Amino acid sequence: MFTFISVVLGIIWALISLVLLFKVWDKIGPAVLSMSNNHIVQVAAMVIVYAVIFYIPVRIWCWLWS
């Protein structure tokens, strides 16, 4: 049962973090775009933002419950 709850909460958090990514990116995206026209830099910035929103809370969750 714990595994099922963890998987469901993980899927929900993944969807929420994806929505948060675009909301946060709407705010900081123009700043990144003005600093660099290189698409690699822009993609890297988006990956970093997504990691902060999704990966760090997941690591904390795993640390707490494993």
JSON list of C-alpha atoms in Angstrom, two decimals:
[
{"chain": "A", "resi": 1, "resn": "MET", "atom": "CA", "xyz": [0.00, 0.00, 0.00]},
{"chain": "A", "resi": 2, "resn": "PHE", "atom": "CA", "xyz": [2.86, 2.40, 0.81]},
{"chain": "A", "resi": 3, "resn": "THR", "atom": "CA", "xyz": [4.36, 1.79, -2.63]},
{"chain": "A", "resi": 4, "resn": "PHE", "atom": "CA", "xyz": [1.03, 2.55, -4.32]},
{"chain": "A", "resi": 5, "resn": "ILE", "atom": "CA", "xyz": [0.63, 5.78, -2.35]},
{"chain": "A", "resi": 6, "resn": "SER", "atom": "CA", "xyz": [4.23, 6.78, -3.13]},
{"chain": "A", "resi": 7, "resn": "VAL", "atom": "CA", "xyz": [3.73, 6.15, -6.85]},
{"chain": "A", "resi": 8, "resn": "VAL", "atom": "CA", "xyz": [0.46, 8.09, -6.96]},
{"chain": "A", "resi": 9, "resn": "LEU", "atom": "CA", "xyz": [1.94, 11.00, -5.01]},
{"chain": "A", "resi": 10, "resn": "GLY", "atom": "CA", "xyz": [5.01, 10.90, -7.27]},
{"chain": "A", "resi": 11, "resn": "ILE", "atom": "CA", "xyz": [2.88, 11.14, -10.40]},
{"chain": "A", "resi": 12, "resn": "ILE", "atom": "CA", "xyz": [0.84, 13.98, -8.91]},
{"chain": "A", "resi": 13, "resn": "TRP", "atom": "CA", "xyz": [4.01, 15.83, -7.86]},
{"chain": "A", "resi": 14, "resn": "ALA", "atom": "CA", "xyz": [5.52, 15.34, -11.34]},
{"chain": "A", "resi": 15, "resn": "LEU", "atom": "CA", "xyz": [2.47, 16.94, -12.94]},
{"chain": "A", "resi": 16, "resn": "ILE", "atom": "CA", "xyz": [2.39, 19.78, -10.41]},
{"chain": "A", "resi": 17, "resn": "SER", "atom": "CA", "xyz": [6.10, 20.44, -10.88]},
{"chain": "A", "resi": 18, "resn": "LEU", "atom": "CA", "xyz": [5.64, 20.56, -14.65]},
{"chain": "A", "resi": 19, "resn": "VAL", "atom": "CA", "xyz": [2.94, 23.21, -14.23]},
{"chain": "A", "resi": 20, "resn": "LEU", "atom": "CA", "xyz": [5.16, 25.08, -11.75]},
{"chain": "A", "resi": 21, "resn": "LEU", "atom": "CA", "xyz": [8.03, 24.91, -14.23]},
{"chain": "A", "resi": 22, "resn": "PHE", "atom": "CA", "xyz": [6.07, 26.84, -16.82]},
{"chain": "A", "resi": 23, "resn": "LYS", "atom": "CA", "xyz": [4.73, 29.33, -14.27]},
{"chain": "A", "resi": 24, "resn": "VAL", "atom": "CA", "xyz": [8.25, 30.01, -12.96]},
{"chain": "A", "resi": 25, "resn": "TRP", "atom": "CA", "xyz": [9.67, 30.01, -16.48]},
{"chain": "A", "resi": 26, "resn": "ASP", "atom": "CA", "xyz": [7.18, 32.73, -17.46]},
{"chain": "A", "resi": 27, "resn": "LYS", "atom": "CA", "xyz": [8.84, 34.93, -14.86]},
{"chain": "A", "resi": 28, "resn": "ILE", "atom": "CA", "xyz": [12.54, 34.12, -15.41]},
{"chain": "A", "resi": 29, "resn": "GLY", "atom": "CA", "xyz": [12.40, 33.04, -19.05]},
{"chain": "A", "resi": 30, "resn": "PRO", "atom": "CA", "xyz": [12.61, 36.55, -20.49]},
{"chain": "A", "resi": 31, "resn": "ALA", "atom": "CA", "xyz": [15.70, 37.27, -18.36]},
{"chain": "A", "resi": 32, "resn": "VAL", "atom": "CA", "xyz": [17.42, 34.13, -19.66]},
{"chain": "A", "resi": 33, "resn": "LEU", "atom": "CA", "xyz": [16.40, 34.94, -23.21]},
{"chain": "A", "resi": 34, "resn": "SER", "atom": "CA", "xyz": [17.77, 38.46, -22.94]},
{"chain": "A", "resi": 35, "resn": "MET", "atom": "CA", "xyz": [21.10, 37.21, -21.56]},
{"chain": "A", "resi": 36, "resn": "SER", "atom": "CA", "xyz": [21.69, 34.55, -24.19]},
{"chain": "A", "resi": 37, "resn": "ASN", "atom": "CA", "xyz": [20.32, 33.69, -27.61]},
{"chain": "A", "resi": 38, "resn": "ASN", "atom": "CA", "xyz": [21.99, 30.29, -27.45]},
{"chain": "A", "resi": 39, "resn": "HIS", "atom": "CA", "xyz": [19.35, 27.57, -27.24]},
{"chain": "A", "resi": 40, "resn": "ILE", "atom": "CA", "xyz": [21.66, 25.25, -25.30]},
{"chain": "A", "resi": 41, "resn": "VAL", "atom": "CA", "xyz": [21.96, 27.83, -22.52]},
{"chain": "A", "resi": 42, "resn": "GLN", "atom": "CA", "xyz": [18.20, 28.31, -22.49]},
{"chain": "A", "resi": 43, "resn": "VAL", "atom": "CA", "xyz": [17.53, 24.57, -22.30]},
{"chain": "A", "resi": 44, "resn": "ALA", "atom": "CA", "xyz": [20.14, 24.19, -19.56]},
{"chain": "A", "resi": 45, "resn": "ALA", "atom": "CA", "xyz": [18.47, 26.95, -17.54]},
{"chain": "A", "resi": 46, "resn": "MET", "atom": "CA", "xyz": [15.10, 25.26, -17.93]},
{"chain": "A", "resi": 47, "resn": "VAL", "atom": "CA", "xyz": [16.55, 21.91, -16.83]},
{"chain": "A", "resi": 48, "resn": "ILE", "atom": "CA", "xyz": [18.10, 23.55, -13.77]},
{"chain": "A", "resi": 49, "resn": "VAL", "atom": "CA", "xyz": [14.79, 25.17, -12.84]},
{"chain": "A", "resi": 50, "resn": "TYR", "atom": "CA", "xyz": [12.98, 21.84, -13.29]},
{"chain": "A", "resi": 51, "resn": "ALA", "atom": "CA", "xyz": [15.59, 20.08, -11.14]},
{"chain": "A", "resi": 52, "resn": "VAL", "atom": "CA", "xyz": [15.06, 22.59, -8.36]},
{"chain": "A", "resi": 53, "resn": "ILE", "atom": "CA", "xyz": [11.28, 22.24, -8.57]},
{"chain": "A", "resi": 54, "resn": "PHE", "atom": "CA", "xyz": [11.10, 18.45, -9.00]},
{"chain": "A", "resi": 55, "resn": "TYR", "atom": "CA", "xyz": [14.33, 16.62, -8.21]},
{"chain": "A", "resi": 56, "resn": "ILE", "atom": "CA", "xyz": [15.23, 18.22, -4.88]},
{"chain": "A", "resi": 57, "resn": "PRO", "atom": "CA", "xyz": [11.81, 17.54, -3.28]},
{"chain": "A", "resi": 58, "resn": "VAL", "atom": "CA", "xyz": [11.94, 13.97, -4.61]},
{"chain": "A", "resi": 59, "resn": "ARG", "atom": "CA", "xyz": [15.36, 13.44, -3.01]},
{"chain": "A", "resi": 60, "resn": "ILE", "atom": "CA", "xyz": [14.06, 14.83, 0.29]},
{"chain": "A", "resi": 61, "resn": "TRP", "atom": "CA", "xyz": [11.02, 12.53, 0.06]},
{"chain": "A", "resi": 62, "resn": "CYS", "atom": "CA", "xyz": [13.24, 9.50, -0.57]},
{"chain": "A", "resi": 63, "resn": "TRP", "atom": "CA", "xyz": [15.58, 10.52, 2.24]},
{"chain": "A", "resi": 64, "resn": "LEU", "atom": "CA", "xyz": [12.70, 10.83, 4.69]},
{"chain": "A", "resi": 65, "resn": "TRP", "atom": "CA", "xyz": [10.89, 7.61, 3.80]},
{"chain": "A", "resi": 66, "resn": "SER", "atom": "CA", "xyz": [13.61, 5.20, 2.80]}
]
